[in-house]
PDB file of C-alpha atoms in Angstrom:
ATOM      1  CA  MET A 113     -52.906 171.077  91.287  1.00 61.00           C
ATOM      2  CA  GLY A 114     -51.175 174.165  89.956  1.00 78.00           C
ATOM      3  CA  SER A 115     -51.472 175.621  86.638  1.00 90.00           C
ATOM      4  CA  ALA A 116     -50.698 174.101  83.261  1.00 95.00           C
ATOM      5  CA  ILE A 117     -51.119 177.483  81.591  1.00 96.00           C
ATOM      6  CA  SER A 118     -51.346 180.799  83.036  1.00 97.00           C
ATOM      7  CA  ILE A 119     -52.202 183.611  80.722  1.00 97.00           C
ATOM      8  CA  LYS A 120     -52.145 187.322  82.108  1.00 97.00           C
ATOM      9  CA  ASN A 121     -53.421 190.515  80.334  1.00 97.00           C
ATOM     10  CA  LEU A 122     -52.597 188.929  77.060  1.00 98.00           C
ATOM     11  CA  CYS A 123     -53.355 191.410  74.013  1.00 97.00           C
ATOM     12  CA  LYS A 124     -52.665 190.710  70.114  1.00 97.00           C
ATOM     13  CA  GLN A 125     -53.207 193.397  67.908  1.00 96.00           C
ATOM     14  CA  PHE A 126     -53.055 193.444  63.982  1.00 95.00           C
ATOM     15  CA  GLY A 127     -52.871 196.906  62.740  1.00 93.00           C
ATOM     16  CA  ASN A 128     -56.086 198.575  64.480  1.00 92.00           C
ATOM     17  CA  VAL A 129     -57.936 195.571  65.313  1.00 92.00           C
ATOM     18  CA  LYS A 130     -57.667 193.875  68.620  1.00 94.00           C
ATOM     19  CA  ALA A 131     -57.579 190.101  68.302  1.00 96.00           C
ATOM     20  CA  LEU A 132     -57.116 189.818  71.871  1.00 97.00           C
ATOM     21  CA  ASP A 133     -57.879 192.274  74.585  1.00 96.00           C
ATOM     22  CA  SER A 134     -56.475 191.956  78.064  1.00 96.00           C
ATOM     23  CA  VAL A 135     -57.223 188.169  78.301  1.00 96.00           C
ATOM     24  CA  SER A 136     -56.310 186.448  81.542  1.00 97.00           C
ATOM     25  CA  ILE A 137     -56.948 182.635  82.160  1.00 96.00           C
ATOM     26  CA  GLU A 138     -55.736 179.979  84.502  1.00 95.00           C
ATOM     27  CA  ILE A 139     -55.929 176.495  83.478  1.00 95.00           C
ATOM     28  CA  PRO A 140     -55.240 173.986  86.093  1.00 93.00           C
ATOM     29  CA  ARG A 141     -53.271 170.669  85.291  1.00 94.00           C
ATOM     30  CA  GLY A 142     -55.198 167.699  84.434  1.00 93.00           C
ATOM     31  CA  LEU A 143     -58.460 169.418  83.236  1.00 92.00           C
ATOM     32  CA  SER A 144     -60.136 169.550  79.924  1.00 94.00           C
ATOM     33  CA  PHE A 145     -60.681 173.065  79.045  1.00 95.00           C
ATOM     34  CA  ALA A 146     -62.923 174.193  76.126  1.00 93.00           C
ATOM     35  CA  LEU A 147     -62.227 177.640  74.676  1.00 93.00           C
ATOM     36  CA  LEU A 148     -65.621 178.584  73.497  1.00 89.00           C
ATOM     37  CA  GLY A 149     -66.651 181.274  71.014  1.00 86.00           C
ATOM     38  CA  PRO A 150     -67.969 182.217  67.481  1.00 84.00           C
ATOM     39  CA  ASN A 151     -65.926 182.472  64.516  1.00 84.00           C
ATOM     40  CA  GLY A 152     -63.442 185.534  64.674  1.00 86.00           C
ATOM     41  CA  ALA A 153     -63.595 185.408  68.531  1.00 90.00           C
ATOM     42  CA  GLY A 154     -59.861 185.082  69.059  1.00 93.00           C
ATOM     43  CA  LYS A 155     -59.654 181.431  69.747  1.00 93.00           C
ATOM     44  CA  THR A 156     -57.109 180.539  66.993  1.00 92.00           C
ATOM     45  CA  THR A 157     -54.954 183.439  67.788  1.00 95.00           C
ATOM     46  CA  LEU A 158     -54.672 182.537  71.509  1.00 96.00           C
ATOM     47  CA  VAL A 159     -53.879 178.788  70.883  1.00 94.00           C
ATOM     48  CA  LYS A 160     -50.974 180.123  68.429  1.00 94.00           C
ATOM     49  CA  ILE A 161     -49.565 182.421  70.973  1.00 96.00           C
ATOM     50  CA  ILE A 162     -49.705 179.583  73.627  1.00 96.00           C
ATOM     51  CA  ALA A 163     -47.987 177.382  71.119  1.00 94.00           C
ATOM     52  CA  THR A 164     -45.230 180.031  70.297  1.00 95.00           C
ATOM     53  CA  ILE A 165     -46.154 180.189  66.672  1.00 94.00           C
ATOM     54  CA  MET A 166     -47.296 183.930  66.988  1.00 95.00           C
ATOM     55  CA  ARG A 167     -45.825 186.825  69.395  1.00 96.00           C
ATOM     56  CA  PRO A 168     -48.270 188.474  71.589  1.00 97.00           C
ATOM     57  CA  THR A 169     -48.227 192.377  71.438  1.00 97.00           C
ATOM     58  CA  SER A 170     -48.107 192.414  75.358  1.00 97.00           C
ATOM     59  CA  GLY A 171     -49.055 190.353  78.377  1.00 97.00           C
ATOM     60  CA  ASP A 172     -47.516 187.107  79.944  1.00 97.00           C
ATOM     61  CA  VAL A 173     -48.050 183.571  79.253  1.00 97.00           C
ATOM     62  CA  THR A 174     -46.384 180.409  80.771  1.00 97.00           C
ATOM     63  CA  VAL A 175     -46.699 176.880  79.931  1.00 97.00           C
ATOM     64  CA  ASP A 176     -45.936 174.414  82.743  1.00 94.00           C
ATOM     65  CA  GLY A 177     -43.966 177.251  84.407  1.00 94.00           C
ATOM     66  CA  HIS A 178     -42.206 178.223  81.139  1.00 96.00           C
ATOM     67  CA  ASP A 179     -42.397 181.674  79.658  1.00 96.00           C
ATOM     68  CA  ILE A 180     -43.454 181.571  76.063  1.00 96.00           C
ATOM     69  CA  MET A 181     -40.901 184.143  74.857  1.00 95.00           C
ATOM     70  CA  ARG A 182     -37.923 183.167  77.089  1.00 95.00           C
ATOM     71  CA  GLU A 183     -38.141 179.527  77.021  1.00 96.00           C
ATOM     72  CA  LYS A 184     -39.820 178.416  73.570  1.00 94.00           C
ATOM     73  CA  GLU A 185     -37.956 175.130  73.281  1.00 92.00           C
ATOM     74  CA  LYS A 186     -39.262 173.902  76.769  1.00 95.00           C
ATOM     75  CA  VAL A 187     -42.794 175.278  76.035  1.00 95.00           C
ATOM     76  CA  LYS A 188     -42.823 173.360  72.789  1.00 93.00           C
ATOM     77  CA  ALA A 189     -41.682 169.960  74.381  1.00 92.00           C
ATOM     78  CA  LYS A 190     -44.696 170.431  76.736  1.00 94.00           C
ATOM     79  CA  ILE A 191     -47.179 170.863  74.051  1.00 95.00           C
ATOM     80  CA  GLY A 192     -48.833 168.688  71.433  1.00 93.00           C
ATOM     81  CA  LEU A 193     -50.655 170.842  68.797  1.00 92.00           C
ATOM     82  CA  ILE A 194     -53.677 169.361  66.580  1.00 89.00           C
ATOM     83  CA  SER A 195     -55.539 171.492  64.119  1.00 83.00           C
ATOM     84  CA  HIS A 196     -58.400 170.862  62.032  1.00 76.00           C
ATOM     85  CA  GLN A 197     -55.805 171.017  59.110  1.00 78.00           C
ATOM     86  CA  THR A 198     -54.206 167.611  59.478  1.00 78.00           C
ATOM     87  CA  PHE A 199     -50.932 168.688  57.827  1.00 84.00           C
ATOM     88  CA  LEU A 200     -50.201 165.010  56.871  1.00 93.00           C
ATOM     89  CA  TYR A 201     -48.466 163.617  53.670  1.00 94.00           C
ATOM     90  CA  GLU A 202     -51.018 161.900  51.563  1.00 95.00           C
ATOM     91  CA  ASP A 203     -48.706 159.888  49.646  1.00 96.00           C
ATOM     92  CA  LEU A 204     -47.057 158.525  52.726  1.00 96.00           C
ATOM     93  CA  SER A 205     -48.422 155.845  54.822  1.00 97.00           C
ATOM     94  CA  ALA A 206     -49.535 156.307  58.469  1.00 97.00           C
ATOM     95  CA  GLU A 207     -46.251 155.005  59.822  1.00 96.00           C
ATOM     96  CA  GLU A 208     -44.079 156.940  57.239  1.00 96.00           C
ATOM     97  CA  ASN A 209     -45.864 160.345  58.197  1.00 95.00           C
ATOM     98  CA  LEU A 210     -44.939 159.617  62.033  1.00 95.00           C
ATOM     99  CA  ILE A 211     -41.417 158.579  61.230  1.00 93.00           C
ATOM    100  CA  PHE A 212     -40.965 161.806  59.260  1.00 92.00           C
ATOM    101  CA  PHE A 213     -42.252 163.909  62.165  1.00 90.00           C
ATOM    102  CA  LYS A 214     -40.155 161.647  64.613  1.00 89.00           C
ATOM    103  CA  ASN A 215     -37.039 162.524  62.737  1.00 89.00           C
ATOM    104  CA  LEU A 216     -37.965 166.220  63.018  1.00 84.00           C
ATOM    105  CA  TYR A 217     -38.288 165.980  66.698  1.00 80.00           C
ATOM    106  CA  HIS A 218     -34.908 163.966  66.923  1.00 81.00           C
ATOM    107  CA  LEU A 219     -36.328 161.652  69.279  1.00 80.00           C
ATOM    108  CA  ASP A 220     -34.743 158.785  70.839  1.00 78.00           C
ATOM    109  CA  ASP A 221     -36.412 155.271  70.687  1.00 81.00           C
ATOM    110  CA  GLY A 222     -38.391 156.604  67.851  1.00 74.00           C
ATOM    111  CA  GLU A 223     -39.760 153.511  66.417  1.00 84.00           C
ATOM    112  CA  LYS A 224     -41.376 152.380  69.903  1.00 89.00           C
ATOM    113  CA  ARG A 225     -42.931 155.791  69.916  1.00 91.00           C
ATOM    114  CA  VAL A 226     -44.434 155.559  66.616  1.00 94.00           C
ATOM    115  CA  GLU A 227     -45.949 152.088  67.323  1.00 94.00           C
ATOM    116  CA  LYS A 228     -47.376 153.304  70.718  1.00 93.00           C
ATOM    117  CA  ALA A 229     -48.862 156.392  68.969  1.00 93.00           C
ATOM    118  CA  LEU A 230     -50.391 154.478  66.534  1.00 95.00           C
ATOM    119  CA  LYS A 231     -51.826 151.844  68.775  1.00 93.00           C
ATOM    120  CA  ILE A 232     -53.264 154.804  71.227  1.00 90.00           C
ATOM    121  CA  VAL A 233     -55.358 156.245  68.032  1.00 90.00           C
ATOM    122  CA  LYS A 234     -56.171 152.823  66.846  1.00 91.00           C
ATOM    123  CA  LEU A 235     -54.627 153.006  63.622  1.00 94.00           C
ATOM    124  CA  PHE A 236     -51.843 150.319  64.058  1.00 96.00           C
ATOM    125  CA  PRO A 237     -53.370 147.781  61.862  1.00 96.00           C
ATOM    126  CA  ARG A 238     -53.468 150.534  58.993  1.00 96.00           C
ATOM    127  CA  ARG A 239     -49.905 151.718  59.575  1.00 95.00           C
ATOM    128  CA  TYR A 240     -48.698 150.600  56.040  1.00 97.00           C
ATOM    129  CA  ASP A 241     -51.643 152.234  54.345  1.00 97.00           C
ATOM    130  CA  GLU A 242     -51.463 155.674  52.393  1.00 97.00           C
ATOM    131  CA  VAL A 243     -53.107 158.387  53.992  1.00 96.00           C
ATOM    132  CA  ARG A 244     -54.934 159.169  50.985  1.00 96.00           C
ATOM    133  CA  THR A 245     -57.024 156.060  51.629  1.00 96.00           C
ATOM    134  CA  PHE A 246     -57.964 157.547  55.226  1.00 95.00           C
ATOM    135  CA  SER A 247     -61.326 158.939  56.061  1.00 91.00           C
ATOM    136  CA  ARG A 248     -61.402 162.518  57.501  1.00 87.00           C
ATOM    137  CA  GLY A 249     -61.575 160.979  60.935  1.00 87.00           C
ATOM    138  CA  MET A 250     -58.596 158.503  60.488  1.00 91.00           C
ATOM    139  CA  LYS A 251     -56.703 161.301  59.187  1.00 92.00           C
ATOM    140  CA  GLN A 252     -57.586 163.306  62.407  1.00 88.00           C
ATOM    141  CA  ARG A 253     -56.557 160.561  64.498  1.00 90.00           C
ATOM    142  CA  LEU A 254     -53.298 160.149  62.928  1.00 94.00           C
ATOM    143  CA  SER A 255     -52.839 164.019  63.476  1.00 92.00           C
ATOM    144  CA  ILE A 256     -53.284 163.175  67.209  1.00 91.00           C
ATOM    145  CA  ALA A 257     -50.880 160.508  66.976  1.00 93.00           C
ATOM    146  CA  ARG A 258     -48.375 162.896  65.484  1.00 93.00           C
ATOM    147  CA  ALA A 259     -48.751 165.168  68.426  1.00 92.00           C
ATOM    148  CA  LEU A 260     -48.287 162.464  70.917  1.00 91.00           C
ATOM    149  CA  LEU A 261     -44.912 161.314  69.638  1.00 92.00           C
ATOM    150  CA  HIS A 262     -42.864 163.464  72.162  1.00 91.00           C
ATOM    151  CA  ASP A 263     -45.353 162.504  74.873  1.00 90.00           C
ATOM    152  CA  PRO A 264     -46.495 166.092  75.965  1.00 93.00           C
ATOM    153  CA  PRO A 265     -48.176 166.469  79.301  1.00 95.00           C
ATOM    154  CA  ILE A 266     -50.508 169.532  77.357  1.00 96.00           C
ATOM    155  CA  LEU A 267     -52.478 168.769  74.332  1.00 95.00           C
ATOM    156  CA  ILE A 268     -54.104 171.872  72.380  1.00 95.00           C
ATOM    157  CA  LEU A 269     -56.812 171.024  69.887  1.00 92.00           C
ATOM    158  CA  ASP A 270     -57.939 173.780  67.448  1.00 89.00           C
ATOM    159  CA  GLU A 271     -61.523 172.885  66.203  1.00 86.00           C
ATOM    160  CA  PRO A 272     -60.469 169.346  65.960  1.00 83.00           C
ATOM    161  CA  THR A 273     -64.060 167.936  65.118  1.00 82.00           C
ATOM    162  CA  SER A 274     -64.560 170.131  61.998  1.00 79.00           C
ATOM    163  CA  GLY A 275     -65.585 167.928  59.247  1.00 77.00           C
ATOM    164  CA  LEU A 276     -65.883 164.818  61.222  1.00 80.00           C
ATOM    165  CA  ASP A 277     -69.008 162.562  61.053  1.00 82.00           C
ATOM    166  CA  LEU A 278     -70.822 161.363  64.122  1.00 84.00           C
ATOM    167  CA  PRO A 279     -68.686 158.123  64.561  1.00 83.00           C
ATOM    168  CA  GLY A 280     -65.450 160.271  64.122  1.00 81.00           C
ATOM    169  CA  ARG A 281     -66.615 162.457  66.890  1.00 85.00           C
ATOM    170  CA  ARG A 282     -67.499 159.699  69.078  1.00 86.00           C
ATOM    171  CA  ASP A 283     -63.882 158.135  68.597  1.00 85.00           C
ATOM    172  CA  PHE A 284     -62.340 161.709  69.293  1.00 85.00           C
ATOM    173  CA  TYR A 285     -64.535 162.167  72.449  1.00 88.00           C
ATOM    174  CA  GLU A 286     -63.486 158.859  73.910  1.00 89.00           C
ATOM    175  CA  MET A 287     -59.884 159.645  73.184  1.00 87.00           C
ATOM    176  CA  ILE A 288     -59.816 162.892  75.007  1.00 88.00           C
ATOM    177  CA  ARG A 289     -61.412 161.353  77.999  1.00 89.00           C
ATOM    178  CA  ARG A 290     -58.575 158.682  77.959  1.00 89.00           C
ATOM    179  CA  PHE A 291     -56.052 161.409  77.660  1.00 89.00           C
ATOM    180  CA  LYS A 292     -57.536 163.200  80.674  1.00 88.00           C
ATOM    181  CA  ASP A 293     -57.614 160.056  82.746  1.00 89.00           C
ATOM    182  CA  GLU A 294     -53.767 159.612  82.008  1.00 90.00           C
ATOM    183  CA  GLY A 295     -53.350 162.975  83.749  1.00 91.00           C
ATOM    184  CA  ARG A 296     -52.706 165.148  80.471  1.00 94.00           C
ATOM    185  CA  THR A 297     -54.307 168.653  80.387  1.00 95.00           C
ATOM    186  CA  VAL A 298     -56.477 169.067  77.067  1.00 95.00           C
ATOM    187  CA  ILE A 299     -57.389 172.340  75.544  1.00 95.00           C
ATOM    188  CA  ILE A 300     -60.145 172.443  72.758  1.00 94.00           C
ATOM    189  CA  THR A 301     -61.248 175.223  70.855  1.00 91.00           C
ATOM    190  CA  THR A 302     -64.559 175.024  69.545  1.00 87.00           C
ATOM    191  CA  HIS A 303     -68.078 176.976  68.844  1.00 82.00           C
ATOM    192  CA  ASP A 304     -70.170 173.697  69.724  1.00 82.00           C
ATOM    193  CA  VAL A 305     -72.113 173.811  73.048  1.00 83.00           C
ATOM    194  CA  ASN A 306     -72.950 170.302  72.938  1.00 82.00           C
ATOM    195  CA  GLU A 307     -69.102 169.317  72.575  1.00 85.00           C
ATOM    196  CA  VAL A 308     -68.535 171.401  75.594  1.00 85.00           C
ATOM    197  CA  ARG A 309     -71.262 169.539  77.615  1.00 84.00           C
ATOM    198  CA  LEU A 310     -69.606 166.134  76.680  1.00 86.00           C
ATOM    199  CA  ILE A 311     -65.745 166.599  77.266  1.00 88.00           C
ATOM    200  CA  ALA A 312     -65.073 169.974  79.112  1.00 91.00           C
ATOM    201  CA  ASP A 313     -64.325 170.368  83.026  1.00 92.00           C
ATOM    202  CA  ALA A 314     -64.000 173.990  82.631  1.00 93.00           C
ATOM    203  CA  ILE A 315     -64.568 176.743  79.913  1.00 92.00           C
ATOM    204  CA  GLY A 316     -63.661 180.056  78.568  1.00 93.00           C
ATOM    205  CA  VAL A 317     -65.746 182.162  76.687  1.00 91.00           C
ATOM    206  CA  LEU A 318     -64.432 184.558  74.117  1.00 92.00           C
ATOM    207  CA  SER A 319     -66.013 187.174  72.059  1.00 89.00           C
ATOM    208  CA  SER A 320     -64.588 190.072  69.751  1.00 90.00           C
ATOM    209  CA  GLY A 321     -61.011 189.333  71.422  1.00 94.00           C
ATOM    210  CA  LYS A 322     -62.450 189.447  74.959  1.00 94.00           C
ATOM    211  CA  LEU A 323     -62.832 187.023  77.575  1.00 94.00           C
ATOM    212  CA  LEU A 324     -66.356 187.007  78.767  1.00 89.00           C
ATOM    213  CA  PHE A 325     -66.367 184.153  81.287  1.00 88.00           C
ATOM    214  CA  SER A 326     -63.983 181.404  82.750  1.00 90.00           C
ATOM    215  CA  GLY A 327     -64.901 178.926  85.286  1.00 89.00           C
ATOM    216  CA  ARG A 328     -65.709 175.310  85.973  1.00 89.00           C
ATOM    217  CA  ILE A 329     -68.677 173.914  84.511  1.00 84.00           C
ATOM    218  CA  GLU A 330     -70.367 173.037  87.769  1.00 80.00           C
ATOM    219  CA  SER A 331     -69.980 176.548  88.894  1.00 77.00           C
ATOM    220  CA  ILE A 332     -72.453 177.615  85.887  1.00 73.00           C
ATOM    221  CA  GLU A 333     -75.827 177.986  87.951  1.00 60.00           C
ATOM    222  CA  HIS A 334     -78.121 177.983  84.697  1.00 64.00           C
ATOM    223  CA  ASP A 335     -77.934 176.244  81.264  1.00 69.00           C
ATOM    224  CA  LEU A 336     -74.645 176.770  79.387  1.00 70.00           C
ATOM    225  CA  GLU A 337     -76.624 178.034  76.162  1.00 71.00           C
ATOM    226  CA  ASP A 338     -78.443 180.658  78.522  1.00 72.00           C
ATOM    227  CA  LEU A 339     -75.069 181.832  79.879  1.00 68.00           C
ATOM    228  CA  LEU A 340     -73.754 182.169  76.344  1.00 68.00           C
ATOM    229  CA  ILE A 341     -76.846 184.295  75.287  1.00 67.00           C
ATOM    230  CA  ASP A 342     -76.463 186.426  78.279  1.00 64.00           C
ATOM    231  CA  LEU A 343     -72.860 187.161  77.981  1.00 61.00           C
ATOM    232  CA  MET A 344     -73.047 188.077  74.374  1.00 59.00           C
ATOM    233  CA  GLY A 345     -76.060 190.168  75.100  1.00 57.00           C
ATOM    234  CA  GLU A 346     -74.360 192.097  77.767  1.00 53.00           C
ATOM    235  CA  GLN A 347     -71.385 192.599  75.300  1.00 53.00           C
ATOM    236  CA  ASN A 348     -73.711 193.971  72.556  1.00 47.00           C
TER     237      ASN A 348
END
């Protein structure tokens, strides 16, 4: 299967604060991987480093075999990044938003890509509507469409269900399962144990910048919540 993402001895320091402390993870291709931990655990910092937005202090990260420091453009082509902040233009339509980002990517056959992405997230019937008229869930789906424009094999979603209502979460979980069925690798940061149960094949548990556990869900011999309590207790 091979690794979609390989992280070895990764450190990130802000002044005297270690946001990430010697983190090593192997994420196989085609899995949904949940990065679990409380606020301030280092999840978003890790995601930003993988996506080449932030430089690590030390350590090595490869994305589909490409080094994040030496091969940034190749790494960016492999990743679609979605945040809980949508970064959409409210006064533009759904289609106009995607056309704008398509032009930034300099994509060939861009119109077909825009249409395909809108259909995947079930927003094609609303393509001419201004984003200001969309619900939070619809905006998040449009953000996912934007991340799919260049057809990346790896999707990284940072707290993607933050602020979503129950129907919005259900739609999101359905899309994640579909992406995995297509062979994509999906990485999600969350602090919601129930979310992990629903969509993750494997997890990594971060706390205070340290990786406490990494492995397949089926390898966990007892309840996931009990595991987290044990891990946090051992750290404290």
